XYZ file of C-alpha atoms in Angstrom:
434
model
C -71.090 55.990 111.335
C -69.002 57.208 114.225
C -65.238 57.271 114.647
C -63.412 57.798 117.845
C -61.129 60.785 116.758
C -57.993 62.343 118.501
C -57.499 63.872 121.676
C -56.026 67.138 120.311
C -53.206 67.486 122.868
C -50.608 66.555 120.613
C -49.627 65.611 117.250
C -51.320 62.423 115.878
C -48.637 59.582 115.075
C -48.306 56.967 112.407
C -50.395 54.574 114.996
C -53.189 56.922 115.472
C -53.772 57.105 111.843
C -53.964 53.536 111.568
C -57.229 53.721 112.975
C -58.474 56.649 110.818
C -57.267 54.984 107.649
C -59.418 52.134 108.795
C -62.612 54.236 109.124
C -61.622 55.937 105.639
C -61.536 52.386 104.068
C -64.957 51.431 105.481
C -66.510 54.683 104.280
C -64.905 53.955 100.791
C -65.977 50.377 100.556
C -69.501 51.184 101.744
C -69.647 53.720 98.905
C -68.357 51.694 96.506
C -71.106 49.298 97.008
C -73.712 52.182 96.795
C -74.335 53.034 100.370
C -74.363 56.925 101.178
C -72.497 57.268 104.472
C -73.072 60.201 107.128
C -69.696 59.738 108.911
C -68.766 61.700 112.134
C -65.146 61.860 113.659
C -64.948 63.407 117.122
C -62.222 65.922 118.302
C -61.554 65.383 121.913
C -60.742 68.818 123.510
C -61.218 68.246 126.970
C -61.870 65.715 129.738
C -59.799 63.015 128.436
C -57.643 62.019 131.635
C -54.304 60.413 131.790
C -55.752 57.231 133.115
C -59.178 55.864 131.316
C -60.606 54.717 134.742
C -61.123 58.297 135.738
C -57.901 58.987 137.409
C -55.070 61.362 136.802
C -54.974 64.765 135.137
C -56.721 66.099 131.979
C -54.325 65.851 129.053
C -55.314 69.087 127.548
C -54.874 70.880 130.737
C -51.165 69.146 131.174
C -50.351 70.312 127.387
C -51.627 73.885 128.234
C -49.402 74.054 131.377
C -46.357 72.515 129.551
C -46.708 74.612 126.413
C -47.504 77.952 128.387
C -50.681 78.644 126.314
C -54.386 78.088 126.930
C -56.127 74.671 126.423
C -58.122 76.262 123.423
C -55.010 77.388 121.828
C -53.402 74.063 122.383
C -56.578 72.255 120.761
C -56.781 74.724 117.810
C -52.968 74.122 116.930
C -53.373 70.348 116.963
C -56.610 70.139 115.231
C -55.359 72.113 112.336
C -52.315 69.736 112.407
C -54.560 66.926 112.422
C -56.935 67.887 109.791
C -53.824 69.040 107.502
C -52.502 65.152 107.828
C -55.738 63.712 107.415
C -56.205 65.684 103.989
C -52.646 64.677 103.113
C -53.145 60.985 103.704
C -56.133 61.349 101.229
C -58.776 60.429 103.803
C -62.329 61.286 102.739
C -63.528 64.253 104.784
C -66.292 63.285 107.171
C -69.898 64.746 107.367
C -68.635 66.545 110.573
C -65.612 66.970 113.220
C -67.595 67.807 116.120
C -65.436 69.423 119.115
C -66.489 68.169 122.437
C -66.368 71.733 124.090
C -69.285 72.551 121.743
C -71.603 70.055 123.112
C -71.498 70.865 126.925
C -75.266 71.437 127.033
C -75.956 67.985 125.557
C -73.554 66.576 127.855
C -74.976 68.176 130.920
C -78.784 66.914 129.393
C -77.481 63.408 128.985
C -76.280 63.197 132.612
C -79.757 64.478 133.649
C -81.329 62.170 131.853
C -79.612 59.229 133.221
C -80.060 60.807 136.730
C -83.483 60.877 136.243
C -83.790 57.434 135.311
C -81.848 56.098 138.316
C -78.453 55.163 136.551
C -76.320 57.824 138.555
C -74.917 58.415 142.151
C -72.411 61.001 143.266
C -69.363 61.036 145.032
C -66.533 63.195 146.619
C -64.914 64.051 142.798
C -68.061 63.617 140.449
C -71.316 62.050 139.264
C -70.802 58.432 138.514
C -72.552 56.008 136.402
C -73.638 52.784 138.271
C -72.574 49.849 136.115
C -74.321 47.301 138.311
C -77.983 48.744 136.684
C -76.802 47.605 133.232
C -76.844 43.912 133.101
C -75.216 43.754 129.725
C -72.166 45.936 130.624
C -69.565 43.094 130.062
C -70.788 41.933 126.794
C -68.498 44.134 124.409
C -65.575 43.927 126.494
C -65.840 40.410 128.319
C -64.781 41.863 131.570
C -66.806 41.132 134.765
C -66.747 42.742 138.100
C -64.703 39.687 139.233
C -61.924 39.713 136.816
C -61.189 43.522 137.007
C -58.176 44.315 139.301
C -58.725 47.983 139.772
C -55.649 49.794 141.131
C -53.261 47.951 139.035
C -52.082 51.296 137.651
C -53.822 53.761 139.990
C -55.183 53.875 143.430
C -58.645 52.527 143.467
C -61.368 55.252 144.227
C -63.143 53.851 147.476
C -66.150 55.868 146.718
C -67.334 54.147 143.564
C -69.974 51.540 144.451
C -68.412 49.000 141.678
C -64.871 49.016 140.180
C -66.308 49.367 136.903
C -68.300 52.462 137.468
C -67.376 55.412 135.535
C -67.436 59.397 135.887
C -70.049 61.043 134.087
C -69.261 64.590 135.288
C -66.271 65.515 137.417
C -66.118 68.161 139.837
C -63.402 70.706 139.565
C -60.525 70.759 142.122
C -61.312 73.326 144.919
C -57.343 74.218 144.983
C -56.606 74.930 141.367
C -58.456 76.876 138.397
C -59.016 74.875 135.053
C -58.679 76.326 131.886
C -61.791 74.437 130.926
C -64.601 74.137 133.469
C -68.408 74.695 133.238
C -71.458 75.139 135.355
C -73.782 72.397 135.697
C -76.469 71.300 138.093
C -73.863 69.619 140.359
C -71.446 72.269 140.518
C -68.504 73.509 138.469
C -66.688 70.875 136.668
C -66.004 69.076 133.177
C -67.561 66.096 131.446
C -66.046 62.708 131.575
C -64.455 61.595 128.341
C -66.903 58.606 127.749
C -69.927 60.882 128.309
C -68.534 63.204 125.279
C -68.760 60.521 122.545
C -72.121 59.361 123.380
C -73.374 63.266 123.273
C -71.634 63.844 120.187
C -72.904 60.761 118.484
C -76.388 61.164 119.188
C -76.628 64.893 118.616
C -75.182 64.668 115.097
C -76.248 60.924 114.010
C -78.911 59.276 116.125
C -79.791 57.490 119.345
C -79.027 54.266 117.234
C -76.105 54.342 114.684
C -74.913 51.700 112.191
C -71.222 51.384 112.847
C -68.799 52.615 115.660
C -65.222 52.330 114.901
C -62.150 52.851 117.375
C -58.639 51.523 118.091
C -58.626 48.011 120.071
C -57.796 49.703 123.416
C -61.519 51.174 123.324
C -62.874 47.815 123.440
C -62.144 47.688 127.121
C -63.215 50.462 128.756
C -64.372 53.506 126.517
C -66.750 51.757 124.201
C -68.611 49.588 127.041
C -68.991 52.780 128.745
C -70.260 54.451 125.830
C -72.715 51.936 125.196
C -73.998 51.653 128.766
C -74.765 55.228 129.176
C -76.155 55.420 125.911
C -78.571 52.406 126.056
C -79.700 53.325 129.434
C -80.591 56.836 128.455
C -82.464 56.130 125.209
C -83.575 52.453 125.779
C -82.429 51.834 122.105
C -79.335 49.791 120.838
C -76.424 52.198 120.591
C -74.641 50.754 117.624
C -75.186 47.951 115.382
C -71.685 47.244 114.596
C -68.489 47.772 116.684
C -65.283 47.809 114.524
C -62.073 47.875 116.594
C -58.438 48.264 114.799
C -55.593 46.463 116.010
C -52.712 48.694 117.183
C -49.949 49.457 114.961
C -46.581 48.195 116.551
C -43.432 50.195 116.100
C -39.931 48.313 115.781
C -41.701 45.296 117.231
C -43.194 46.959 120.382
C -45.300 50.003 121.563
C -44.737 53.567 120.433
C -43.635 55.794 123.230
C -41.729 59.254 123.033
C -39.553 57.990 125.773
C -38.532 55.085 123.502
C -37.627 57.518 120.621
C -40.010 55.873 118.086
C -42.978 58.333 118.346
C -43.177 58.891 114.541
C -45.577 61.494 112.854
C -46.440 62.142 109.240
C -43.967 65.024 109.309
C -41.281 62.346 110.494
C -42.240 60.069 107.685
C -41.963 62.966 104.870
C -38.638 63.986 106.556
C -37.115 60.508 105.739
C -38.000 61.155 102.006
C -41.316 58.984 102.135
C -44.866 60.208 100.964
C -48.032 60.139 102.526
C -49.292 57.535 99.957
C -46.191 55.230 101.013
C -47.870 55.244 104.640
C -51.385 54.940 103.085
C -50.141 51.949 100.958
C -48.211 50.662 104.274
C -51.473 50.294 105.991
C -53.007 48.150 103.343
C -50.367 45.434 103.597
C -52.203 43.842 106.811
C -55.798 43.203 107.535
C -57.054 45.594 110.094
C -57.477 42.856 112.937
C -53.927 41.797 112.258
C -50.847 43.223 113.851
C -48.660 45.407 111.736
C -45.279 46.417 112.360
C -43.951 49.711 111.608
C -40.361 49.974 110.574
C -38.293 52.166 108.092
C -37.580 48.933 106.231
C -41.175 48.183 106.014
C -42.158 51.603 104.726
C -39.430 51.365 102.075
C -40.792 47.989 101.084
C -44.272 49.809 100.717
C -42.625 52.758 98.671
C -41.056 50.283 96.397
C -44.227 48.351 95.657
C -46.327 51.568 95.237
C -43.604 53.154 93.087
C -43.674 50.300 90.574
C -47.394 50.394 90.486
C -47.316 54.255 89.676
C -44.219 53.509 87.045
C -46.426 50.768 85.176
C -49.607 52.935 84.874
C -47.779 55.881 83.614
C -46.611 53.785 80.780
C -50.048 52.614 79.635
C -52.293 54.206 76.963
C -55.894 54.838 77.117
C -58.803 54.597 74.356
C -61.980 56.365 74.622
C -63.940 53.080 74.065
C -62.546 51.071 76.964
C -64.320 49.989 80.087
C -63.168 48.563 83.493
C -62.894 44.857 83.738
C -65.922 43.809 85.681
C -64.690 40.399 86.814
C -61.630 42.217 88.341
C -63.648 44.581 89.909
C -66.045 41.967 91.239
C -63.074 39.902 92.695
C -61.792 43.155 94.247
C -65.121 43.810 95.715
C -65.301 40.335 97.271
C -61.838 40.781 99.277
C -63.270 43.993 100.639
C -66.513 42.289 101.776
C -64.529 39.575 103.350
C -63.995 41.809 106.564
C -61.977 44.271 104.628
C -59.195 41.943 103.438
C -56.987 44.642 101.924
C -53.721 42.437 101.207
C -55.984 40.067 99.123
C -57.666 43.358 97.500
C -54.090 44.824 96.503
C -53.444 41.352 95.191
C -56.210 41.957 92.834
C -54.847 45.321 91.477
C -51.448 43.341 90.867
C -53.364 40.685 88.910
C -54.824 43.540 86.586
C -51.491 44.824 86.006
C -49.992 41.284 85.174
C -53.001 40.259 82.956
C -53.194 40.331 79.283
C -56.000 42.918 79.344
C -55.669 45.736 77.033
C -54.031 48.901 78.517
C -56.769 51.061 78.662
C -58.892 48.404 80.264
C -56.238 47.996 83.045
C -56.179 51.840 83.378
C -59.912 52.054 84.008
C -60.067 49.084 86.153
C -57.524 50.282 88.425
C -58.745 53.696 88.435
C -62.127 52.339 89.470
C -60.250 50.227 92.285
C -58.536 53.295 93.746
C -62.071 54.920 94.580
C -61.474 52.655 97.655
C -57.523 52.450 97.939
C -57.262 56.276 97.449
C -53.939 56.100 96.072
C -54.059 58.882 93.547
C -53.436 56.512 90.930
C -55.093 59.074 88.562
C -52.167 61.635 88.782
C -49.910 58.977 87.386
C -51.922 58.081 84.338
C -50.670 59.242 81.028
C -53.898 60.824 80.257
C -54.563 64.739 79.553
C -57.774 66.465 80.391
C -59.130 67.853 77.249
C -58.408 71.397 76.678
C -62.045 72.082 76.142
C -62.864 70.617 79.480
C -59.966 72.586 81.183
C -61.255 75.848 79.646
C -64.862 75.186 80.914
C -63.550 74.610 84.420
C -61.670 77.232 84.528
C -64.422 79.589 83.536
C -66.761 77.628 86.048
C -64.074 78.520 88.868
C -64.153 82.289 87.928
C -67.940 82.438 87.927
C -67.909 80.627 91.394
C -65.217 83.136 92.859
C -67.682 86.352 91.360
C -70.574 84.537 93.325
C -72.437 83.526 89.701
C -73.407 80.232 90.739
C -76.178 79.742 88.320
C -73.852 79.704 85.421
C -71.244 77.943 87.503
C -73.535 74.881 87.978
C -74.605 75.077 84.324
C -71.023 74.556 83.436
C -70.423 71.824 85.992
C -73.319 70.007 84.088
C -72.050 70.306 80.881
C -68.455 68.859 81.997
C -70.252 65.996 83.450
C -72.154 65.342 80.186
C -68.575 65.146 78.809
C -67.559 62.444 81.251
C -65.818 64.598 83.773
C -66.239 65.479 87.338
C -65.131 69.056 89.056
C -64.062 68.781 92.830
C -63.769 72.286 94.464
C -61.262 72.932 97.222
C -60.981 76.033 99.411
C -58.566 77.605 97.008
C -58.550 75.627 93.900
C -60.304 72.921 92.139
C -59.403 69.523 90.213
C -60.982 67.893 87.301
C -61.204 64.251 87.202
C -62.936 61.729 84.845
C -66.156 60.318 86.228
C -65.967 56.493 86.278
């Protein structure tokens, strides 16, 4: 599974994170149903121009100029911020976060392959992909050559053979030194944004992948371009399923700094809300449906989530209880119905309002939370047995000393007692194995 990740020239806002939340829910749902998922989310740290149609300036270069530091320094800073927010929102870490700048060779190789197969041509400003040679180009977006009005936002590139053609490699300007530019068989330049994702996806996953995720804006240009260049290069189907999440509205319209409604997770927390409040808010609409972010709607999500936490904290648990399978099946059916999270959450409320034993309710909700990721376990009135805590502490000490065989033995002992130890960079967490 491949997700089009952030362009790291700025902080990621609550709209960006709706797409990453969608990916997280897909991964969790697949794992909930017994699949093993190899997930990649790329980090775009060069080549994304201010206009998707290969015009304008590189967003990373502009940020570097604005902030008075190198493009790499800009990328490093915003990647760190993104990864921190990603973790705070309790999103499952993917197999890899590849950075575009680490895959220049693979990108050049991909352009050369397309060149040898006759899918490219050269213009004054770069190497372009000839979309007329890929008959299936408009299938994903629904766009045809006739209904594209190139130049509506920018001046048309008169050197392009077709309006839908896109840059694989852009030449560096003669009058200006870029922060990020590379040697290539065609001269000094940098890769096209669309090319980067194909190179990273195929390098880290395969020529054919199962699921490709992105925002709805990628459906018109970015993803059709990815698909065209990938399939022409390999002769194989690039992705079996394309999943596009609908953009988050803010105050009933689009989000923009100029409108004063560009909100980040830090802005959310500054208002007294938690990352889990935002995560729960994302669940209040199905991913294909519009969702309007307002402080009032976030407050409503906060109130609902607090009520859930409060109810859970008052329940008692017994050792002999097991999750309610009927509720789990109903919950899973909602997920399998095109990720209908509002319906899935309704099942959680049904469990809370039911006459099931309190222990059954707790274990059922903890099982459900493997997908929801709301940290319900932290609110359950349950103490990890002292013996398990002591073993986990001993195991961590062994790991710190590099005595991994003894640490692994203790991990197995803890597992036999019904618990799992999750290791972090500087600490660990013990949880029940459901």
